[in-house]
GROMACS .gro file of N, CA and C in nm:
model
  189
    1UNK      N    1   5.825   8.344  12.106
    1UNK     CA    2   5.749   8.452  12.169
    1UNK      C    3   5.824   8.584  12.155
    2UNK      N    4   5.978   8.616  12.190
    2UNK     CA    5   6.029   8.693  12.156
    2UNK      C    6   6.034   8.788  12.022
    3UNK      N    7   6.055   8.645  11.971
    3UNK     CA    8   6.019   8.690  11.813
    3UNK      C    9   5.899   8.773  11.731
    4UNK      N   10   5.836   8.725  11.872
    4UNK     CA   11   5.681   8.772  11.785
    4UNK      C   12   5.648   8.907  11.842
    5UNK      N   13   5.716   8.936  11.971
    5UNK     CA   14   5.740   9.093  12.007
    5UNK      C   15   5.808   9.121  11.874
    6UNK      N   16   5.918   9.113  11.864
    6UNK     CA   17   5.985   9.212  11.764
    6UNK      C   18   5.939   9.223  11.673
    7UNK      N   19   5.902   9.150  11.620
    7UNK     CA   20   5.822   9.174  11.460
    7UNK      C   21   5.718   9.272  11.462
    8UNK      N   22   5.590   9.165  11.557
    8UNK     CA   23   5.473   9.346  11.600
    8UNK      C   24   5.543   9.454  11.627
    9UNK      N   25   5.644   9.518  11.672
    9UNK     CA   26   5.710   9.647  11.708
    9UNK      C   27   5.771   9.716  11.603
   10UNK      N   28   5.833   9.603  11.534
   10UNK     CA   29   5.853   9.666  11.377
   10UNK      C   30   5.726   9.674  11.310
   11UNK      N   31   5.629   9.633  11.279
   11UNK     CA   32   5.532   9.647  11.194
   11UNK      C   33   5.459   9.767  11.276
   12UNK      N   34   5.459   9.768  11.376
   12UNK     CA   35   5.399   9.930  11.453
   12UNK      C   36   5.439  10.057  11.397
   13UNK      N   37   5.596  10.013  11.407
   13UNK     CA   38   5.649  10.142  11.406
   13UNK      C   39   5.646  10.209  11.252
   14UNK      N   40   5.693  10.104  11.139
   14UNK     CA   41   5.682  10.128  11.046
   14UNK      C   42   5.488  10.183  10.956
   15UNK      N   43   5.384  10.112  11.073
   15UNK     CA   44   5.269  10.180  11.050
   15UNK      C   45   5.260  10.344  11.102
   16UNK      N   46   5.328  10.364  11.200
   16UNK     CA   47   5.308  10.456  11.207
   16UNK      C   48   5.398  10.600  11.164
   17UNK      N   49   5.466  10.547  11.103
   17UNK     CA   50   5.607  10.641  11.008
   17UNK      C   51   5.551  10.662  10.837
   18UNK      N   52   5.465  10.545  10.836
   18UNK     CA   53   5.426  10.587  10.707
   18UNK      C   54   5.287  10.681  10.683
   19UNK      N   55   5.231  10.698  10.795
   19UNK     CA   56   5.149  10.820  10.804
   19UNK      C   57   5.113  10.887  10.684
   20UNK      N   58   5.026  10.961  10.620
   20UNK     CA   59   5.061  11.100  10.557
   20UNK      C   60   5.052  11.224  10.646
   21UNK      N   61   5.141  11.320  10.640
   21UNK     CA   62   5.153  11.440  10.695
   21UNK      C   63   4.984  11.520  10.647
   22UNK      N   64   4.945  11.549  10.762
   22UNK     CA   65   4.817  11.606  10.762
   22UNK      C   66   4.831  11.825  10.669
   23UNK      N   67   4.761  11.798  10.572
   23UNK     CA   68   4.784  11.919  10.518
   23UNK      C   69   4.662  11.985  10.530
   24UNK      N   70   4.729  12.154  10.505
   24UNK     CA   71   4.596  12.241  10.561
   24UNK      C   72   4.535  12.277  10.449
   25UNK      N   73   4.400  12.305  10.507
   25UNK     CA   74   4.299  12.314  10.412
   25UNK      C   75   4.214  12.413  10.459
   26UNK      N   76   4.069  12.473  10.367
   26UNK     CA   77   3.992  12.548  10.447
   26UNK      C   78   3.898  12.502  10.446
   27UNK      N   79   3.799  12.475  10.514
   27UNK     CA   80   3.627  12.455  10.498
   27UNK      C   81   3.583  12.607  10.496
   28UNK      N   82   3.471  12.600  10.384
   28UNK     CA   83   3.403  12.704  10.324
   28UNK      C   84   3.253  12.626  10.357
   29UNK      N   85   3.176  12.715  10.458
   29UNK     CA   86   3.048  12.631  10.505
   29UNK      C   87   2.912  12.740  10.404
   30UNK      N   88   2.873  12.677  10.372
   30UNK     CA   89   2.755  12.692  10.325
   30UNK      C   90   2.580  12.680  10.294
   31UNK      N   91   2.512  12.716  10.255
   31UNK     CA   92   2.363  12.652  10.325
   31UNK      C   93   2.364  12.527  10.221
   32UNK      N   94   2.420  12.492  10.145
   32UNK     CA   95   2.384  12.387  10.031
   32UNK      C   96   2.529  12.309  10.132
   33UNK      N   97   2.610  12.298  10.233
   33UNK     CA   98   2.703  12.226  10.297
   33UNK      C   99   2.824  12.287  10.272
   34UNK      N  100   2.940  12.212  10.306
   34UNK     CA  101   3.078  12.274  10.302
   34UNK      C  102   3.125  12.195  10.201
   35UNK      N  103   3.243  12.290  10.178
   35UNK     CA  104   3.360  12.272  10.071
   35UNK      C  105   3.513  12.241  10.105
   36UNK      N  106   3.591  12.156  10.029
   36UNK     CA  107   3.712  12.174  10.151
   36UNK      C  108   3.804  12.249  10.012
   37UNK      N  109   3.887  12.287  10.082
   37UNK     CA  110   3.975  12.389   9.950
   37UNK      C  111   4.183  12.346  10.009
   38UNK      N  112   4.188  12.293   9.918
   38UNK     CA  113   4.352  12.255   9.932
   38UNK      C  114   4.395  12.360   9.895
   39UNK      N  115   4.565  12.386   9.971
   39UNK     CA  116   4.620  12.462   9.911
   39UNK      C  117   4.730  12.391   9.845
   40UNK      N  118   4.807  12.503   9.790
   40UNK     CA  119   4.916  12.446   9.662
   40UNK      C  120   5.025  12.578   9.724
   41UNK      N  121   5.073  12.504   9.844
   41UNK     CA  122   5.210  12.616   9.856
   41UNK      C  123   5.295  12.612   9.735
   42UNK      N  124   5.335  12.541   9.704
   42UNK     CA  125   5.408  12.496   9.619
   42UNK      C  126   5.411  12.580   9.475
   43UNK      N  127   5.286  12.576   9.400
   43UNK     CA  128   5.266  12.634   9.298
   43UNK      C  129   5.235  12.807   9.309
   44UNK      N  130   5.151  12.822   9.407
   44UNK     CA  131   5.137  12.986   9.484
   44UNK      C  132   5.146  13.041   9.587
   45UNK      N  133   5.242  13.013   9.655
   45UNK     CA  134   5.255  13.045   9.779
   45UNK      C  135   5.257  13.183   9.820
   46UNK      N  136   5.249  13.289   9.767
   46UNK     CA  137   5.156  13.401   9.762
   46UNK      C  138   5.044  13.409   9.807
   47UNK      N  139   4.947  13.367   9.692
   47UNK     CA  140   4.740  13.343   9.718
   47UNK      C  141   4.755  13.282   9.843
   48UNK      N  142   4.842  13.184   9.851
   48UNK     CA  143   4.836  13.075   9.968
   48UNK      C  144   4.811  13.184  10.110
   49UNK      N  145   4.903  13.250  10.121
   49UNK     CA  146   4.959  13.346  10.229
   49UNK      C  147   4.869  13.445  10.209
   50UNK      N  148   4.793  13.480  10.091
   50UNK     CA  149   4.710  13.601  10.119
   50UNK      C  150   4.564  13.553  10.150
   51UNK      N  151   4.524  13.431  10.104
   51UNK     CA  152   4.414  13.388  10.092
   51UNK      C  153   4.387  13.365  10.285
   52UNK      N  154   4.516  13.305  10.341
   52UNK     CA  155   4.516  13.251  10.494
   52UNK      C  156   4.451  13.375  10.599
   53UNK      N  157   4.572  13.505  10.538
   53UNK     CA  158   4.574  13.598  10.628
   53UNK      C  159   4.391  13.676  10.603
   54UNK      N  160   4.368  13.652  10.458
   54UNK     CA  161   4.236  13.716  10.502
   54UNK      C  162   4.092  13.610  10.570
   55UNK      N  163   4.120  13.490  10.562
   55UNK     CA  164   4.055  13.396  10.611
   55UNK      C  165   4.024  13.450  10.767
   56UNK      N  166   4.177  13.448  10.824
   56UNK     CA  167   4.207  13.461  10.976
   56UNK      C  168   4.129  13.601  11.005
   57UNK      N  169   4.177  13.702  10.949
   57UNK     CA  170   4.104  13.830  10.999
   57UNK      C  171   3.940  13.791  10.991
   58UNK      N  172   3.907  13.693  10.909
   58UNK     CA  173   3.727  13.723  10.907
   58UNK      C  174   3.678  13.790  10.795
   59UNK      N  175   3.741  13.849  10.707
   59UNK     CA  176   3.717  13.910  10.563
   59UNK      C  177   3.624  13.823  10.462
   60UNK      N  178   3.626  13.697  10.481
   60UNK     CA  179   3.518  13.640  10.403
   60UNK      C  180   3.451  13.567  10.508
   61UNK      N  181   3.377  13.604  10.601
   61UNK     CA  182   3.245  13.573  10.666
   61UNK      C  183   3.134  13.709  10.603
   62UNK      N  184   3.050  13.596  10.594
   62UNK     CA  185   2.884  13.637  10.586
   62UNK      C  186   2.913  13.711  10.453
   63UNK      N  187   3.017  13.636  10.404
   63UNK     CA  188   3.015  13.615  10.184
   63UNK      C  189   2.963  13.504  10.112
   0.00000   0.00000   0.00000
């Protein structure tokens, strides 16, 4: 019985460590539905940072 605690507790823990890290994205809603748009810090982290900041202000609503 002991045993069988420890094992489920390892198999918990290790389910929940292997997760993927939740990455940000944008939804772009539209009358034909939404779009989801990944970013690529990595490759432009520029666009990334300019694309966010004009998101946030509202610059592309009712485009």
């Amino acid at each position: 019985m002991k045993n069988s605690i420890i094992i489920l507790t390892i198999i918990g823990v290790l389910t929940v460590s292997c997760e993927k890290p939740q990455k940000d994205v944008a939804i772009i809603s539209t009358q034909f539905g939404d779009m989801v748009v990944d970013f690529f810090d990595e490759t432009a982290p520029k666009h990334v940072e300019s694309f966010k900041t004009h998101a946030e202000s509202g610059y592309y609503n009712g485009t």
